[in-house]
Coordinates of C-alpha atoms and ligand atoms in Angstrom, one line a residue:
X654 CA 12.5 16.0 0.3
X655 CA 9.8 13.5 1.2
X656 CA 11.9 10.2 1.8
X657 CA 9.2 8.3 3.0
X658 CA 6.4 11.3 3.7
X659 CA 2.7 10.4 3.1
X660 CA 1.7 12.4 0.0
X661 CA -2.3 13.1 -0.6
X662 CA -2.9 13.5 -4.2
X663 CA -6.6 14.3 -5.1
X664 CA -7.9 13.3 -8.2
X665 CA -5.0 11.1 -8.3
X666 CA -7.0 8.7 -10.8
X667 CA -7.4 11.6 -13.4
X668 CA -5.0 12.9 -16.1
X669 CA -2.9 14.9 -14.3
X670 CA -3.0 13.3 -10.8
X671 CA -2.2 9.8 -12.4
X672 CA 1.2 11.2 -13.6
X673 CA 1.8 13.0 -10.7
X674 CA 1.4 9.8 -8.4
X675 CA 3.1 7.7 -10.6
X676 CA 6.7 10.6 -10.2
X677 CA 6.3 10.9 -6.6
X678 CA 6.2 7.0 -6.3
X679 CA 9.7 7.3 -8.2
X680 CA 11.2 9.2 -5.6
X681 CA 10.3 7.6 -2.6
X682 CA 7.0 8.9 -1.2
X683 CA 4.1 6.7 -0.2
X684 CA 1.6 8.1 -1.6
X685 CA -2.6 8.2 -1.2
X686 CA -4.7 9.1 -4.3
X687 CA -8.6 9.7 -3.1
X688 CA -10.7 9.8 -6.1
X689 CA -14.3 9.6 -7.0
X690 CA -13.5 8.5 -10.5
X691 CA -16.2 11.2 -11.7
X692 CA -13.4 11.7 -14.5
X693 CA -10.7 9.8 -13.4
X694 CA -10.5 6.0 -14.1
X695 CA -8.6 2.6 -12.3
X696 CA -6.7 2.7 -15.9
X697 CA -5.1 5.4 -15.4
X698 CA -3.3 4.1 -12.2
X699 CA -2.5 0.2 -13.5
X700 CA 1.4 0.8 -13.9
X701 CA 1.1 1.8 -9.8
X702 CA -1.7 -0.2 -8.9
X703 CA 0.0 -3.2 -6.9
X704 CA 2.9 -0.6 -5.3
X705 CA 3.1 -1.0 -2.1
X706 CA 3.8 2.4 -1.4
X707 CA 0.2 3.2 -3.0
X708 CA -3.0 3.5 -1.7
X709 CA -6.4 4.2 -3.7
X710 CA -9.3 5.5 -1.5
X711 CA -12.7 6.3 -2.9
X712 CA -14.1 9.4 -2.4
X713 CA -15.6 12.7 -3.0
X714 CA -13.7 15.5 -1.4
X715 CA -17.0 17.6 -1.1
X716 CA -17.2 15.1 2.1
X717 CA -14.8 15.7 5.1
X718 CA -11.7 13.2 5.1
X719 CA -9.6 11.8 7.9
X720 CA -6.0 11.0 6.9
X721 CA -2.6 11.6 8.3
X722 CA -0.5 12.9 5.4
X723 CA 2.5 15.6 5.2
X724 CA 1.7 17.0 1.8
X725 CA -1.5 17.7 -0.1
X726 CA -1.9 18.2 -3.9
X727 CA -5.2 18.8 -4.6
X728 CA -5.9 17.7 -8.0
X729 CA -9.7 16.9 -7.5
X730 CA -12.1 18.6 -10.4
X731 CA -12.9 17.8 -13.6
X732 CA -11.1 19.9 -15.9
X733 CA -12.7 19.7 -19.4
X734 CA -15.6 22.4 -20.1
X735 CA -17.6 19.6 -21.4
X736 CA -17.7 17.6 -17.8
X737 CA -17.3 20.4 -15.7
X738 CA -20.5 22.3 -17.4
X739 CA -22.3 18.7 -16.7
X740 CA -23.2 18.8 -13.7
X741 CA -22.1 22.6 -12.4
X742 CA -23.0 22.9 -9.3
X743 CA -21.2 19.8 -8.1
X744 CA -18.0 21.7 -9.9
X745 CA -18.6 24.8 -7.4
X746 CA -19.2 22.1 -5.0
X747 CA -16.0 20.2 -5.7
X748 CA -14.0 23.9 -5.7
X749 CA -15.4 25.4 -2.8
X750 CA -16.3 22.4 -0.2
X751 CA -13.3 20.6 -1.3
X752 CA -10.8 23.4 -1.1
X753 CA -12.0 23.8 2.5
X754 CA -11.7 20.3 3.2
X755 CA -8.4 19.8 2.1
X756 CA -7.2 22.7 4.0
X757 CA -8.9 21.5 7.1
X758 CA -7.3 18.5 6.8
X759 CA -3.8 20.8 6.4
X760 CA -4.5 22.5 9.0
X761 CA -5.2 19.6 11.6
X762 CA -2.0 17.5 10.0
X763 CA 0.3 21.0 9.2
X764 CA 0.5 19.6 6.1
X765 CA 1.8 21.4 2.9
X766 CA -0.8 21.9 0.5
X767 CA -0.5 22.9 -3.3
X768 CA -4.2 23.9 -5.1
X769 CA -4.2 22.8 -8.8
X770 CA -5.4 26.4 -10.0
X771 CA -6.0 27.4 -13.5
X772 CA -5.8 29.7 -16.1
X773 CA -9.1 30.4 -16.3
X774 CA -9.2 32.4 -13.4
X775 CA -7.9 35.1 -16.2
X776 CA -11.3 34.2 -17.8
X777 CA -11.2 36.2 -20.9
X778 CA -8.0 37.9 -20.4
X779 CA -7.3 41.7 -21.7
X780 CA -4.0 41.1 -21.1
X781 CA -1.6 39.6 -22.5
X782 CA 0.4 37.4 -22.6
X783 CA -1.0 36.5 -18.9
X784 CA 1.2 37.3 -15.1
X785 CA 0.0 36.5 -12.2
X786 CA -0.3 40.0 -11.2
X787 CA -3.2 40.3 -13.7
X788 CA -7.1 40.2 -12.1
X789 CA -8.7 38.7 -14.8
X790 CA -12.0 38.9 -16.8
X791 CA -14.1 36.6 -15.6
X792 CA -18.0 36.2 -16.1
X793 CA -19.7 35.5 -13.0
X794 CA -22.9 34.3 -14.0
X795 CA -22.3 32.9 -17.5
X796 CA -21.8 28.2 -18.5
X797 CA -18.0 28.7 -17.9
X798 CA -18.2 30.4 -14.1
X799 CA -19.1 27.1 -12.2
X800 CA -15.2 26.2 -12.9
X801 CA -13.7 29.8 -13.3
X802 CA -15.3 30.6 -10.0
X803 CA -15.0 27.7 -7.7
X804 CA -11.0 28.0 -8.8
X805 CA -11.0 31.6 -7.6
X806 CA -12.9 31.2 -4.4
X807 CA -10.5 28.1 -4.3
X808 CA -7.7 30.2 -4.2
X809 CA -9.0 33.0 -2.0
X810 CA -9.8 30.1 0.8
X811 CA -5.9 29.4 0.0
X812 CA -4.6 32.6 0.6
X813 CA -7.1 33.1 3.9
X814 CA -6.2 30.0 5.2
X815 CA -2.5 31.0 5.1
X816 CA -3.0 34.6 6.4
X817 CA -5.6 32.9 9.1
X818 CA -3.8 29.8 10.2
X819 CA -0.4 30.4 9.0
X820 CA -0.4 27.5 6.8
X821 CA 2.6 26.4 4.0
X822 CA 0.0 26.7 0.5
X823 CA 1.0 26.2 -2.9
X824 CA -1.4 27.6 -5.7
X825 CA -0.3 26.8 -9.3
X826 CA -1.9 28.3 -12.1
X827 CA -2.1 25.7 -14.8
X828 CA -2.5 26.4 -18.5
X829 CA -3.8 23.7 -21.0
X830 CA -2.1 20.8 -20.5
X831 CA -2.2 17.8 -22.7
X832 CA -1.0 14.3 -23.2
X833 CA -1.2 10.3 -22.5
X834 CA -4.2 9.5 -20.2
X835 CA -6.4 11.8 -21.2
X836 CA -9.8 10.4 -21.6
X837 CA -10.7 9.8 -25.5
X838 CA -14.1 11.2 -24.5
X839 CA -12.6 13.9 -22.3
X840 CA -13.9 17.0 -24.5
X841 CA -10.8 19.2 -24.6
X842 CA -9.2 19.9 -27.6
X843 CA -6.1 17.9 -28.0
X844 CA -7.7 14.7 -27.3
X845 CA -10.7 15.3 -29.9
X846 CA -8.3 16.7 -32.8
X847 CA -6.0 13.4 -32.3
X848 CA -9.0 11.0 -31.8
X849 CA -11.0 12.8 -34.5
X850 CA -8.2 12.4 -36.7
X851 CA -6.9 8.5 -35.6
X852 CA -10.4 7.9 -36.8
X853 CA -10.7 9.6 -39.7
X854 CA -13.6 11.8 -38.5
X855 CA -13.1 15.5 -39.5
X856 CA -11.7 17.9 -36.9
X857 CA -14.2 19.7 -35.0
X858 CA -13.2 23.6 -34.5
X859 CA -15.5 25.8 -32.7
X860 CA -15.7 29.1 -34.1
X861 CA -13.4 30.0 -36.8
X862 CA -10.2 28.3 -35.4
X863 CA -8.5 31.8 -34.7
X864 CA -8.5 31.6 -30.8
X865 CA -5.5 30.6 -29.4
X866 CA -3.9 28.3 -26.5
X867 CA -0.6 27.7 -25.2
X868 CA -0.3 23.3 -24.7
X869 CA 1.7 21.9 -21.9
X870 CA 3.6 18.4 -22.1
X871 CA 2.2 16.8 -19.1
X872 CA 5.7 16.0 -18.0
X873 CA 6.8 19.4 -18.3
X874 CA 3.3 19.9 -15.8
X875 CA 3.9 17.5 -13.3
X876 CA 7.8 19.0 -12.8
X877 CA 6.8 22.4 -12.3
X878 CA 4.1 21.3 -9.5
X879 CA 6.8 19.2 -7.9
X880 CA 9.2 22.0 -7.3
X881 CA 6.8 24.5 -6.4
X882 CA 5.8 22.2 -3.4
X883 CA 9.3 21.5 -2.4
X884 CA 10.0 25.2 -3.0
X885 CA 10.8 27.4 0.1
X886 CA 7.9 28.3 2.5
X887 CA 8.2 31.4 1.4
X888 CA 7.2 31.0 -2.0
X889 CA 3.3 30.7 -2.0
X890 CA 2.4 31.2 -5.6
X891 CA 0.1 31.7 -7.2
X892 CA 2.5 30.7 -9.8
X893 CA 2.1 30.4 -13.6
X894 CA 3.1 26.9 -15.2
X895 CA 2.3 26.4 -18.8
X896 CA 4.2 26.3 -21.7
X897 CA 4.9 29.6 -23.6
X898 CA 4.3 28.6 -27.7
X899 CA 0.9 30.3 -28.6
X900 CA -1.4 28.1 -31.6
X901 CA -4.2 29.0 -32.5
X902 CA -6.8 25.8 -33.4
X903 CA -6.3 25.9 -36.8
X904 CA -2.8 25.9 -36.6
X905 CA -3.6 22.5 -34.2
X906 CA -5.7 21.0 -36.5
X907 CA -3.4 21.5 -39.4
X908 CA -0.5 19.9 -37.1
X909 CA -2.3 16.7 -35.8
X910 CA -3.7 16.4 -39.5
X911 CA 0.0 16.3 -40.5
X912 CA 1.6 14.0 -37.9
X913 CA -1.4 11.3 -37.9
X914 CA -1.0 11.5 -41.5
X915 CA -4.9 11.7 -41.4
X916 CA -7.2 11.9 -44.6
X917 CA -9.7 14.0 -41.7
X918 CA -10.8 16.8 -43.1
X919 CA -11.6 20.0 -40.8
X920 CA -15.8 20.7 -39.7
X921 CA -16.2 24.1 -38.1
X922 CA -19.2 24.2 -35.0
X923 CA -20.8 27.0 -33.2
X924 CA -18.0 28.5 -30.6
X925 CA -19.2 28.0 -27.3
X926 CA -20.1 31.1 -24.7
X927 CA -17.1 32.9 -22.9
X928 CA -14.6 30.9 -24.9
X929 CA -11.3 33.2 -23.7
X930 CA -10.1 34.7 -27.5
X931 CA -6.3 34.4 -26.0
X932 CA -4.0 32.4 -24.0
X933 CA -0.5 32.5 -22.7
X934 CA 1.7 32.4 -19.5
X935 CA 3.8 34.9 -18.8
X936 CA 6.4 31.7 -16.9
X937 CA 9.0 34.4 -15.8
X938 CA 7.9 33.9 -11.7
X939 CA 8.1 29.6 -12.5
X940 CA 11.4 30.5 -13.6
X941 CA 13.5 32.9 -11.2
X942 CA 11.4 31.1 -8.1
X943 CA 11.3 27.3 -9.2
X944 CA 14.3 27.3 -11.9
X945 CA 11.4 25.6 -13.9
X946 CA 10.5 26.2 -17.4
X947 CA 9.0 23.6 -20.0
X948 CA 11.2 21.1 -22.4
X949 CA 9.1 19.5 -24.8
X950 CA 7.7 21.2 -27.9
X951 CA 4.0 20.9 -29.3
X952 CA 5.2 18.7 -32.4
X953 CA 7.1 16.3 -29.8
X954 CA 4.7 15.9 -27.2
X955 CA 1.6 15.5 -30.1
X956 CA 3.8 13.2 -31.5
X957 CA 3.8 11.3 -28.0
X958 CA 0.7 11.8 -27.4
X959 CA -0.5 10.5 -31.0
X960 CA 1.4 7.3 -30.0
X961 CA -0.5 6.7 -26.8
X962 CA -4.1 7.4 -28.5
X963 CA -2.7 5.3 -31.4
X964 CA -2.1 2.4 -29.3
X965 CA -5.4 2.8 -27.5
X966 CA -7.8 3.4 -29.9
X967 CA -6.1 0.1 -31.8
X968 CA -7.1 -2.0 -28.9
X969 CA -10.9 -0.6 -29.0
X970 CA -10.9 -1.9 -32.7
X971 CA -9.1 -5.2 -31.8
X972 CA -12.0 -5.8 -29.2
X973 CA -14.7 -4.8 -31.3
X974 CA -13.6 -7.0 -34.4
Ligands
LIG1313 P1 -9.2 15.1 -15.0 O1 -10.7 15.4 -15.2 O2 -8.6 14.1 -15.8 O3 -8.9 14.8 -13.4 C1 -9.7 15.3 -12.4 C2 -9.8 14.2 -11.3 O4 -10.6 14.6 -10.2 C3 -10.6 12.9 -11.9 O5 -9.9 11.8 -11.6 C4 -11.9 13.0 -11.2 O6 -12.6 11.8 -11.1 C5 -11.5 13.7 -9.9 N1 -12.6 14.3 -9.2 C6 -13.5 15.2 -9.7 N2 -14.4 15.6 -8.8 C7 -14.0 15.0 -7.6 C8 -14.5 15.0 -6.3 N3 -15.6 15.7 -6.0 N4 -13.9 14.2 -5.4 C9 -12.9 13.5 -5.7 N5 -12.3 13.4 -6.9 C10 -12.9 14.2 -7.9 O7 -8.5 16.6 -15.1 P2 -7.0 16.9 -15.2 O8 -6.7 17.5 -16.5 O9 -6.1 15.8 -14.7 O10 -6.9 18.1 -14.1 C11 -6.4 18.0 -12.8 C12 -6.5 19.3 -12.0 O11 -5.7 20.2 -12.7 C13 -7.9 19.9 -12.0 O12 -8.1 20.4 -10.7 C14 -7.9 20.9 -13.0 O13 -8.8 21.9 -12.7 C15 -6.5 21.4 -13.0 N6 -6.1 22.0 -14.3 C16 -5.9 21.2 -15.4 C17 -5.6 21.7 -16.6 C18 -5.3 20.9 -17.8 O14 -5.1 21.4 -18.9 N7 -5.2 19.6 -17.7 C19 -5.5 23.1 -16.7 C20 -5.8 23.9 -15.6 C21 -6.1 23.3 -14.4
LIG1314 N1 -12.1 23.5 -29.3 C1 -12.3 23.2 -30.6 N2 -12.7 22.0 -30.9 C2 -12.9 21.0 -30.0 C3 -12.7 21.3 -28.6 C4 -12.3 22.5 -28.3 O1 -12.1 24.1 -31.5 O2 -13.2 19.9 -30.4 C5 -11.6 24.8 -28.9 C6 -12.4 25.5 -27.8 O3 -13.5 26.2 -28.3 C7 -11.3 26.4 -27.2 C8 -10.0 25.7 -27.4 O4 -10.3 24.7 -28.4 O5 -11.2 27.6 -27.9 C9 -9.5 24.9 -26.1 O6 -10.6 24.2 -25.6 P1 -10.5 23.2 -24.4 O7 -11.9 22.7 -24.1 O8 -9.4 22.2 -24.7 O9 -9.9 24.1 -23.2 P2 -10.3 25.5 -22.6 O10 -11.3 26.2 -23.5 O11 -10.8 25.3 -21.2 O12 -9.0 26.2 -22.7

């Protein structure tokens, strides 16, 4: 669909937004990732770096931006509790001022935009598993509600914006999505199990392990956002995109354990504030609107994903010997 459309990808240098980059290069686009590298890193984009269909700006997108593009993902926010909880009010910030200023910048260009939403707007859902019809039990005022927040007034700008100014929005709703790129210091759980374990450090689980997530191969991710921006006008999300299989964290632990073939043994810590008990898309909208549902199973994409920390954290010992 884009032959050779300008593509904006916000926090295009961060786990996600490198991926997605890298895909739309494949296909043709040219493609500008504007980043402030807050979370995000160069590293990420070295396989695209010298494209010359790719551009890298520097930038914080709680700052106005002047571009000519034809489709917007924006990507921009850190995602891990552990950054996002740094430094919260720059996460409202980053939400809020930088939803508005990527939809200005829609709305001046009548570009297509798609918001990287999340599942946490279903905070500490009663439902389950999770549709998109579903509110959501979100605390306002509590550490989690600088991210849970910003996403929802995120979306509601979305949603305004369209009934306002009658632009073409996108608004996925992503569950926890894991794999190569992540940042070994990035906080969420997937990386520390597999680093934790890589290094023979025991498994940290907060609580007593019996809360549960549903893990998305960032592949699996990147397709579903890709067809819900080429998706018909019409369809306006928000949309679900996560992958199904429910674990709970012991039943992680116990799996990255088994395919690192670690000697780790598992630590229990405090469980943080507002951590949501349950999680799990209900993907039926993904699939009768985008023909999308997820391919790759935990055990393959750990596996994958074990290989990519394996290779990383071999070089960090190479360099320090
Ligand atoms: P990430 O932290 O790896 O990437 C976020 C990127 O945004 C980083 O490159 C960071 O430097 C950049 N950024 C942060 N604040 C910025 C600002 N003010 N201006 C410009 N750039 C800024 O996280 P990710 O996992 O790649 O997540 C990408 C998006 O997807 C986020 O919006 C996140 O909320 C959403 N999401 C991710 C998940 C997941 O499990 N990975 C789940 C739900 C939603
Ligand atoms: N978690 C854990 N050990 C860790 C990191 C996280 O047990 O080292 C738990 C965390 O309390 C939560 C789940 O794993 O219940 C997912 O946490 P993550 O930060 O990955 O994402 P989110 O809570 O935003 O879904």
């Amino acid at each position: 669909m884009y032959g050779r459309d300008r593509v904006l990808v916000t926090g295009g240098a961060g786990f996600v937004g490198s991926h997605l980059c890298e895909r739309l290069l494949e296909r043709g686009a040219e493609v500008v990732c504007v980043d402030n590298f807050f979370t995000g890193a160069r590293g990420n984009l070295m396989p695209i770096l010298d494209h010359p269909r790719f551009e890298v700006i520097r930038h914080d997108v709680t700052f106005p931006l002047y571009l000519e593009v034809d489709a917007i993902y924006n990507l921009a926010c850190p995602a891990s509790p552990v950054h996002y909880q740094h430094d919260p009010v720059q996460t409202t910030k980053t939400s809020v001022h930088g939803a508005i200023n990527m939809l200005g910048l829609a709305k001046r260009t009548r570009a297509k935009i798609l918001q990287a939403s999340t599942s946490e707007v279903y905070g500490d859902p009663e439902v389950h598993p999770q549709p998109e019809s579903y509110w959501g039990r979100v605390n306002p005022i509590g550490p989690r509600s600088c991210y849970d927040e910003g996403k929802r007034c995120a979306e509601t700008l979305f949603f305004d914006y369209h009934r306002q100014h009658g632009l073409r929005i996108k608004v996925a709703r992503i569950f926890n999505t894991y794999g190569p790129r992540m940042h070994p210091d990035d906080g969420r759980v997937v990386s520390n199990f597999i680093v934790q374990a890589l290094r023979g450090a025991p498994l940290t689980i907060y609580g007593d392990g019996s809360q549960t997530r549903s893990f998305c191969y960032v592949d699996d991710l990147v397709d579903g956002l890709m067809r819900l921006m080429d998706s018909d006008d019409t369809v306006t999300g928000p949309v679900n995109l996560g992958n199904p299989g429910e674990f709970t964290m012991r039943q992680l632990a116990e799996l990255v354990i088994e395919l690192t073939g670690s000697a780790s043994r598992i630590t229990h810590l405090p469980l943080p504030q507002d951590d949501p008990r349950q999680r799990q898309p209900d993907i039926r909208q993904a699939g009768e609107k985008l023909g999308w549902a997820p391919t790759v199973p935990l055990r393959e994409g750990l596996e994958r994903t074990i290989a990519y920390f394996d290779a990383l954290l071999g070089h960090e010992r190479m360099a320090a010997e």
